[in-house]
PDB file of C-alpha atoms in Angstrom:
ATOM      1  CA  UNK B  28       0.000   0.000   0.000  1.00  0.00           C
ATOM      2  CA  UNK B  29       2.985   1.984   0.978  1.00  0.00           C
ATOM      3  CA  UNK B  30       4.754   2.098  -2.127  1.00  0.00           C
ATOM      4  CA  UNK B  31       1.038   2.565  -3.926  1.00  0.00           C
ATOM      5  CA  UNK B  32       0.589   5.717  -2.345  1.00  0.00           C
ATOM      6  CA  UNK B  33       4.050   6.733  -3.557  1.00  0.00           C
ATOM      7  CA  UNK B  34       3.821   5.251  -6.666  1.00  0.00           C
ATOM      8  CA  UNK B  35       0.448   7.528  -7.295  1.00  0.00           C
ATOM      9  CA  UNK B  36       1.785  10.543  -5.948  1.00  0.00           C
ATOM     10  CA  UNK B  37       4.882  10.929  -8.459  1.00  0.00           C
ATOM     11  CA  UNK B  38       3.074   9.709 -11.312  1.00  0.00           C
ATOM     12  CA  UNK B  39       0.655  12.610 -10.866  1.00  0.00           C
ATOM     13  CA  UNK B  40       3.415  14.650 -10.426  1.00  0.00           C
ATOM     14  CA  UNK B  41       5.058  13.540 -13.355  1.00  0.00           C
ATOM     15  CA  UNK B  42       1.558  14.188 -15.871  1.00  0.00           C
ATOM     16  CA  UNK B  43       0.983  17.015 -14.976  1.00  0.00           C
ATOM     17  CA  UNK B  44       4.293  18.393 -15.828  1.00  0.00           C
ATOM     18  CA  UNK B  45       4.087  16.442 -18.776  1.00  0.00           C
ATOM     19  CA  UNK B  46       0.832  18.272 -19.654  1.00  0.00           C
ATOM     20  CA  UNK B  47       2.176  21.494 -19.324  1.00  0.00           C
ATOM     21  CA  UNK B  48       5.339  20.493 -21.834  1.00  0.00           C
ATOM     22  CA  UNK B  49       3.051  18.615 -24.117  1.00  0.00           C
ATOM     23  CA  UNK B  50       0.448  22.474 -24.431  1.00  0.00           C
ATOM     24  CA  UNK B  51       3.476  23.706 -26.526  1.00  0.00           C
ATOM     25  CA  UNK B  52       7.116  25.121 -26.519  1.00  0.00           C
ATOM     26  CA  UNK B  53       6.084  27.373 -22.988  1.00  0.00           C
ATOM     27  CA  UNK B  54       5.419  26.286 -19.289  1.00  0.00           C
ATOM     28  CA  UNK B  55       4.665  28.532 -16.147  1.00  0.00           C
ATOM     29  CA  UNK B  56       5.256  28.559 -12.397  1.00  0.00           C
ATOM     30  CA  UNK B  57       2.602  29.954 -10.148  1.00  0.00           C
ATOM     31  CA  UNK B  58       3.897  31.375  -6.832  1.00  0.00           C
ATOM     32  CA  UNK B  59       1.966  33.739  -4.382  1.00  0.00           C
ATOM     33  CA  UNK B  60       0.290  35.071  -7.444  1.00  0.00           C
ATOM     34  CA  UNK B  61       2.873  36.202  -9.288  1.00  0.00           C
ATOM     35  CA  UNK B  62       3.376  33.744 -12.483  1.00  0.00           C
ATOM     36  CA  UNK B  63       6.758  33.195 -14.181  1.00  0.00           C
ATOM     37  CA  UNK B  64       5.980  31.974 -18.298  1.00  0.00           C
ATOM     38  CA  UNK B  65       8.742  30.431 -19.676  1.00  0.00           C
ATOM     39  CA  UNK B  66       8.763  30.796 -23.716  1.00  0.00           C
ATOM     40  CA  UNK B  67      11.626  29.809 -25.962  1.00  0.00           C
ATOM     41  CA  UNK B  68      12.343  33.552 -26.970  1.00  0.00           C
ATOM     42  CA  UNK B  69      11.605  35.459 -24.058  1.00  0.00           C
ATOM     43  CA  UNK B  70      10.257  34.912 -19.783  1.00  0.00           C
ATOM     44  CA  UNK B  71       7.118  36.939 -18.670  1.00  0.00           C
ATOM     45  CA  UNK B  72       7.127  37.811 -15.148  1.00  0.00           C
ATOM     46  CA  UNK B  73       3.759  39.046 -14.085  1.00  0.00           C
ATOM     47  CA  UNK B  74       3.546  40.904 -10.431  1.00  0.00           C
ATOM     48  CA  UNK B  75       0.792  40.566  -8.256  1.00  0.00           C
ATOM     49  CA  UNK B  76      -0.752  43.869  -9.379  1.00  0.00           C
ATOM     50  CA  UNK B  77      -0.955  42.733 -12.985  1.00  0.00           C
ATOM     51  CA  UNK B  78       2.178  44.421 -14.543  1.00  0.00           C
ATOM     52  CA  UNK B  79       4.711  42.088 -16.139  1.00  0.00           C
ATOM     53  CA  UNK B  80       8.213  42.069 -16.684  1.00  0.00           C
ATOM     54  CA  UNK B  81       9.809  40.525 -19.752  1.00  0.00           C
ATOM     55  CA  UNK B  82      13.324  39.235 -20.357  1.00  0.00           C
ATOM     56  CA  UNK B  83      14.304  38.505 -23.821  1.00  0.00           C
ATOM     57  CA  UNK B  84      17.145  35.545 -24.891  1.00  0.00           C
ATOM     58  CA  UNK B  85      19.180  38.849 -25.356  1.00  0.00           C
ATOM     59  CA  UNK B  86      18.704  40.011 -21.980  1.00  0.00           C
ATOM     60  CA  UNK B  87      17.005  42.934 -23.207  1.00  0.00           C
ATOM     61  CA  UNK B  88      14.337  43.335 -20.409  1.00  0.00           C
ATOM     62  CA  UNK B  89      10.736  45.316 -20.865  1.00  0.00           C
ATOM     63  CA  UNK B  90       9.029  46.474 -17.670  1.00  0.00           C
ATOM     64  CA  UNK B  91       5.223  47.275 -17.833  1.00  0.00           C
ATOM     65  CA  UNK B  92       6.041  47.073 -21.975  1.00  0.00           C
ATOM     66  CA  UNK B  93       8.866  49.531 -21.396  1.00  0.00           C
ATOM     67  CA  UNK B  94      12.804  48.896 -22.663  1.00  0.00           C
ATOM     68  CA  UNK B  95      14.698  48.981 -19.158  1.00  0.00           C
ATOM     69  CA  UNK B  96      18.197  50.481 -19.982  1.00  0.00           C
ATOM     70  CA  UNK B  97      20.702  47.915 -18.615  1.00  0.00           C
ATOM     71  CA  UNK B  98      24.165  48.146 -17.453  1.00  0.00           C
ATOM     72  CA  UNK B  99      26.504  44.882 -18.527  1.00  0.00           C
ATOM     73  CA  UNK B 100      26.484  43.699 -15.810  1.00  0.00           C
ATOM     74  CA  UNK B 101      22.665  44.038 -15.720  1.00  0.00           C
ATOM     75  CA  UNK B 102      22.449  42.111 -19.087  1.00  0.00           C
ATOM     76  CA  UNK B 103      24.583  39.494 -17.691  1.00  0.00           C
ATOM     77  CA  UNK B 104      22.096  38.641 -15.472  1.00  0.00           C
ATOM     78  CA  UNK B 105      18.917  39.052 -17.286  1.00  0.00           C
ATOM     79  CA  UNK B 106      20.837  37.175 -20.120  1.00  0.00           C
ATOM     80  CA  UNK B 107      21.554  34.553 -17.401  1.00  0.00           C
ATOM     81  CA  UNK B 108      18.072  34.587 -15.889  1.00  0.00           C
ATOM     82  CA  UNK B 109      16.815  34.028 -19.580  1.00  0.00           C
ATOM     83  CA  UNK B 110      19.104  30.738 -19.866  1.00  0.00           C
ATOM     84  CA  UNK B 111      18.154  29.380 -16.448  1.00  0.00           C
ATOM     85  CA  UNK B 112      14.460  29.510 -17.334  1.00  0.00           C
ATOM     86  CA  UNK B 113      15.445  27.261 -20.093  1.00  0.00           C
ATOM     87  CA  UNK B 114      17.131  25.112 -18.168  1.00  0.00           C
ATOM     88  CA  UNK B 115      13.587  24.392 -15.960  1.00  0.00           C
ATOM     89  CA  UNK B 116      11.515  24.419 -18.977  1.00  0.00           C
ATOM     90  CA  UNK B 117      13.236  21.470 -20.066  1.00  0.00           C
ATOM     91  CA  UNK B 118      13.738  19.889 -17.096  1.00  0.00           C
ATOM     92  CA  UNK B 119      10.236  19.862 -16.490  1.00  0.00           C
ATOM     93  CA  UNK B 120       9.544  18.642 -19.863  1.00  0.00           C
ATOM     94  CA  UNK B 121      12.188  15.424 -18.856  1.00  0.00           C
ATOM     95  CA  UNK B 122      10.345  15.213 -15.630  1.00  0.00           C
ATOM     96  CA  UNK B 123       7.077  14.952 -17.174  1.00  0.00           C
ATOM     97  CA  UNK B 124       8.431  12.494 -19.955  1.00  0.00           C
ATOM     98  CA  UNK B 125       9.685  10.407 -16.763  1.00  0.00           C
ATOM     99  CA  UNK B 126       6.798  10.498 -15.129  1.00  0.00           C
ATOM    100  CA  UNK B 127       4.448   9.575 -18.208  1.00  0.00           C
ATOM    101  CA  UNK B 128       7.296   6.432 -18.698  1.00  0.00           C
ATOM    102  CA  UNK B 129       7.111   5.462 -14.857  1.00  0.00           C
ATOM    103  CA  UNK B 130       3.017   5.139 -15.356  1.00  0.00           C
ATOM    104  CA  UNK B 131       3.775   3.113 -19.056  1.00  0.00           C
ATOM    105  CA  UNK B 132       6.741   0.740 -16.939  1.00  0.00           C
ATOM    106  CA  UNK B 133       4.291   0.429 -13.949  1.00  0.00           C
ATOM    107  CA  UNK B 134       1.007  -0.642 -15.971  1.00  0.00           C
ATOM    108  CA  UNK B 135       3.071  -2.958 -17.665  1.00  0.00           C
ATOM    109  CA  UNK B 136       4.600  -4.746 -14.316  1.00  0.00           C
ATOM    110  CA  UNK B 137       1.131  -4.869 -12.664  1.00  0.00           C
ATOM    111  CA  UNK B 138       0.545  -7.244 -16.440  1.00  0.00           C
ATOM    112  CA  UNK B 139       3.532  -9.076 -15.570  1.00  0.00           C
ATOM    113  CA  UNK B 140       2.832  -9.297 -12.474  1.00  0.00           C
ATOM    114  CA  UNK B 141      -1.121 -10.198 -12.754  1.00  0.00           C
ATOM    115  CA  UNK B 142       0.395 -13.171 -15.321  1.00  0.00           C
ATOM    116  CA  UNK B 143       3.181 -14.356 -12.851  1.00  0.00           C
ATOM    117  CA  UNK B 144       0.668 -14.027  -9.561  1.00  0.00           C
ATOM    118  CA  UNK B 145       4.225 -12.189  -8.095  1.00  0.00           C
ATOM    119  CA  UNK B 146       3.671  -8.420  -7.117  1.00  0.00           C
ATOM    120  CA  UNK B 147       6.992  -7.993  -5.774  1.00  0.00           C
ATOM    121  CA  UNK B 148       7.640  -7.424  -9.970  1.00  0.00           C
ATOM    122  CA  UNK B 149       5.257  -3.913  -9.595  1.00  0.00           C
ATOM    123  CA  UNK B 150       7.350  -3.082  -6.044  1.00  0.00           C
ATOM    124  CA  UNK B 151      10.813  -3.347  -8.029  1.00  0.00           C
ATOM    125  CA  UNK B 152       9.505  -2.002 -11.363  1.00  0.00           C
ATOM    126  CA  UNK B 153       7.703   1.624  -9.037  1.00  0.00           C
ATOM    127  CA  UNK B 154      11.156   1.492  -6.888  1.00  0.00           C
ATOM    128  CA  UNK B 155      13.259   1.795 -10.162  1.00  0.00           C
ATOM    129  CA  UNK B 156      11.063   4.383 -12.051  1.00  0.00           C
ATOM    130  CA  UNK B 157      11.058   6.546  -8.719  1.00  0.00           C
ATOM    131  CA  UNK B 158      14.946   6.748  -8.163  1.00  0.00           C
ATOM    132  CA  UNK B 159      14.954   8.313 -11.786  1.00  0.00           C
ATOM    133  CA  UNK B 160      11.625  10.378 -11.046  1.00  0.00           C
ATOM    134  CA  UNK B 161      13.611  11.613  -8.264  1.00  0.00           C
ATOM    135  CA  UNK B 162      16.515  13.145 -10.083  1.00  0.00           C
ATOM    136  CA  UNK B 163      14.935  14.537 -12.544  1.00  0.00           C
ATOM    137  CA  UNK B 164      12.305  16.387  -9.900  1.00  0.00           C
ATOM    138  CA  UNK B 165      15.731  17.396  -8.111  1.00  0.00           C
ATOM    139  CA  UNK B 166      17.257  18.715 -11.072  1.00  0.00           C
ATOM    140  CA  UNK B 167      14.068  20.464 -11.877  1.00  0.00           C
ATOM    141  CA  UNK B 168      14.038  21.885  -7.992  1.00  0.00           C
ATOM    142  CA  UNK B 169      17.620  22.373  -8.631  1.00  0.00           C
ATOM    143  CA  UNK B 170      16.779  24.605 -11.559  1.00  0.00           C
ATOM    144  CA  UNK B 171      14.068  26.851  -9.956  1.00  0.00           C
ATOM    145  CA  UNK B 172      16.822  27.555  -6.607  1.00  0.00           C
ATOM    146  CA  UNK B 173      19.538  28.728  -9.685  1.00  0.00           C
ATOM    147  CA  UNK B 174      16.348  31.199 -10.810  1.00  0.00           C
ATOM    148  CA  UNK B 175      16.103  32.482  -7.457  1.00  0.00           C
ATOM    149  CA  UNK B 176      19.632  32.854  -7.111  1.00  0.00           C
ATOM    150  CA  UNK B 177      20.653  34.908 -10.290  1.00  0.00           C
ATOM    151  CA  UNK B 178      16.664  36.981  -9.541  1.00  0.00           C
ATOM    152  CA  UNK B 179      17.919  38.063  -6.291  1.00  0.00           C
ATOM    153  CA  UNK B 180      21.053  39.413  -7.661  1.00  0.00           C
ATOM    154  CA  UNK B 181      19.018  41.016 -10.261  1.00  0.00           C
ATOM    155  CA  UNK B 182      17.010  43.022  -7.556  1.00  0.00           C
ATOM    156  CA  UNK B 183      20.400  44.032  -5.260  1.00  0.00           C
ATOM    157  CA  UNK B 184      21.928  45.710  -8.905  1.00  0.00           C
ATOM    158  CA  UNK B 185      18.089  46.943 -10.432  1.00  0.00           C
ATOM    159  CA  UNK B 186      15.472  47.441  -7.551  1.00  0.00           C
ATOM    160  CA  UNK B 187      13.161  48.061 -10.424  1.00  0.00           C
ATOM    161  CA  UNK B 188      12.922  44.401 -10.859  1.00  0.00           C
ATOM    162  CA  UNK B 189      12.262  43.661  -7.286  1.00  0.00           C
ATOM    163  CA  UNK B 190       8.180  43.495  -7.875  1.00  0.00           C
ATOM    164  CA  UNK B 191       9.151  40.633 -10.494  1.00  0.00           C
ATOM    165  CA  UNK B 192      11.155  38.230  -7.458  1.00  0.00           C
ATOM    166  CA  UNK B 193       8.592  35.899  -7.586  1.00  0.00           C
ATOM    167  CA  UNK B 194      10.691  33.329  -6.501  1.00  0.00           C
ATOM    168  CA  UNK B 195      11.534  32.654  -2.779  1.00  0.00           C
ATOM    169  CA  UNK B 196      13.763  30.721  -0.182  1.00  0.00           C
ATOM    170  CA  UNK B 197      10.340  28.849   1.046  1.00  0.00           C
ATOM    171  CA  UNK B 198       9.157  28.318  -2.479  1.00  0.00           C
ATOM    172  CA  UNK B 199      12.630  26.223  -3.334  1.00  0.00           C
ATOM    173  CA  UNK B 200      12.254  24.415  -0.092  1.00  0.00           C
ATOM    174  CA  UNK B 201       9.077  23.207  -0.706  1.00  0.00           C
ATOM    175  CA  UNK B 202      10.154  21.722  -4.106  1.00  0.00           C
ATOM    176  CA  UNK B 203      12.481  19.972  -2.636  1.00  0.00           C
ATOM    177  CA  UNK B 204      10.379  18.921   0.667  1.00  0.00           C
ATOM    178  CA  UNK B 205       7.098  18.072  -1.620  1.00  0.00           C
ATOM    179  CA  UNK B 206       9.285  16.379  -3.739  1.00  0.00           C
ATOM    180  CA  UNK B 207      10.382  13.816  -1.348  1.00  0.00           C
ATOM    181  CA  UNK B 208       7.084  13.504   0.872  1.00  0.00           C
ATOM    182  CA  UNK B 209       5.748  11.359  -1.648  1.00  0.00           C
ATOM    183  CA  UNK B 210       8.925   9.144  -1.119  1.00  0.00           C
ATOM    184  CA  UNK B 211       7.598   9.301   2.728  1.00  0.00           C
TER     185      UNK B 211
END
């Protein structure tokens, strides 16, 4: 029942990430109600009052529609924030693939395991499939913390963007802590 649970838990994980990949090339994280949209040519950063910040592949970044003059070191790190964002689009496009194949390797043990009247086959199968769920949730979790990282040193060199930090400590932490309560 134990591993059930589990089992359940990162598969619906893993579909619903895979259903945001599969709705086209762009994905979004909701946070607090703020929303970061990840696109292939630019990231949309919408505030809580509504206003959104965009940061081309470039690093050319529009606030409320407006160009935002940038210093180079500035651009670095909008350039960098725009890579990073690519980085978690497609590792939430793995981790959804993943998570689609653990359901496919799963249905087929509970088969095999139905014909062979020997469920240990579904228990080894769901243990297998999560180890590599796991990583690729971590490197996803992984990927949002490197967001936060380079966002807050965006807002210490351009408080302008600090409305658009829609990323947090706690928000990291719970990727990683929700992550692993369904190992639990």
């Amino acid at each position: 029942m134990h591993v059930q649970r589990r089992v359940a838990r990162i598969v619906l994980i893993g579909l619903l990430t895979l259903g945001l990949s599969a709705c086209g090339g762009d994905a979004s994280i909701n946070m607090d109600g703020q929303t970061i949209r990840m696109h292939a040519d630019r990231v949309s950063i919408r505030d809580r009052g509504g206003d959104t910040a965009e940061i081309e592949a470039n690093g050319a970044l529009r606030i409320a529609g407006k160009p935002v003059p940038l210093t180079p070191a500035q651009r670095v790190l909008t350039t960098r924030y725009f890579a990073q964002s690519q980085v978690a689009l497609f590792d939430g496009k793995q981790t959804g693939w993943a998570g689609a194949h653990m359901a496919g390797s799963i249905v087929g043990s509970l088969f095999s395991a139905l014909f062979h009247d020997d469920s240990r086959i579904i228990n080894h199968t769901a243990h297998a499939q999560t180890a590599n769920l796991d990583r690729h949730v971590d490197r996803l979790c992984s990927a949002i913390g490197a967001i936060r990282a380079t966002q807050d040193q965006l807002v210490a060199r351009l408080p302008a963007f600090a409305p658009y930090a829609a990323i947090d400590q706690r928000s990291v932490k719970s990727c990683f802590v929700n992550a692993h309560a369904s190992n639990s």
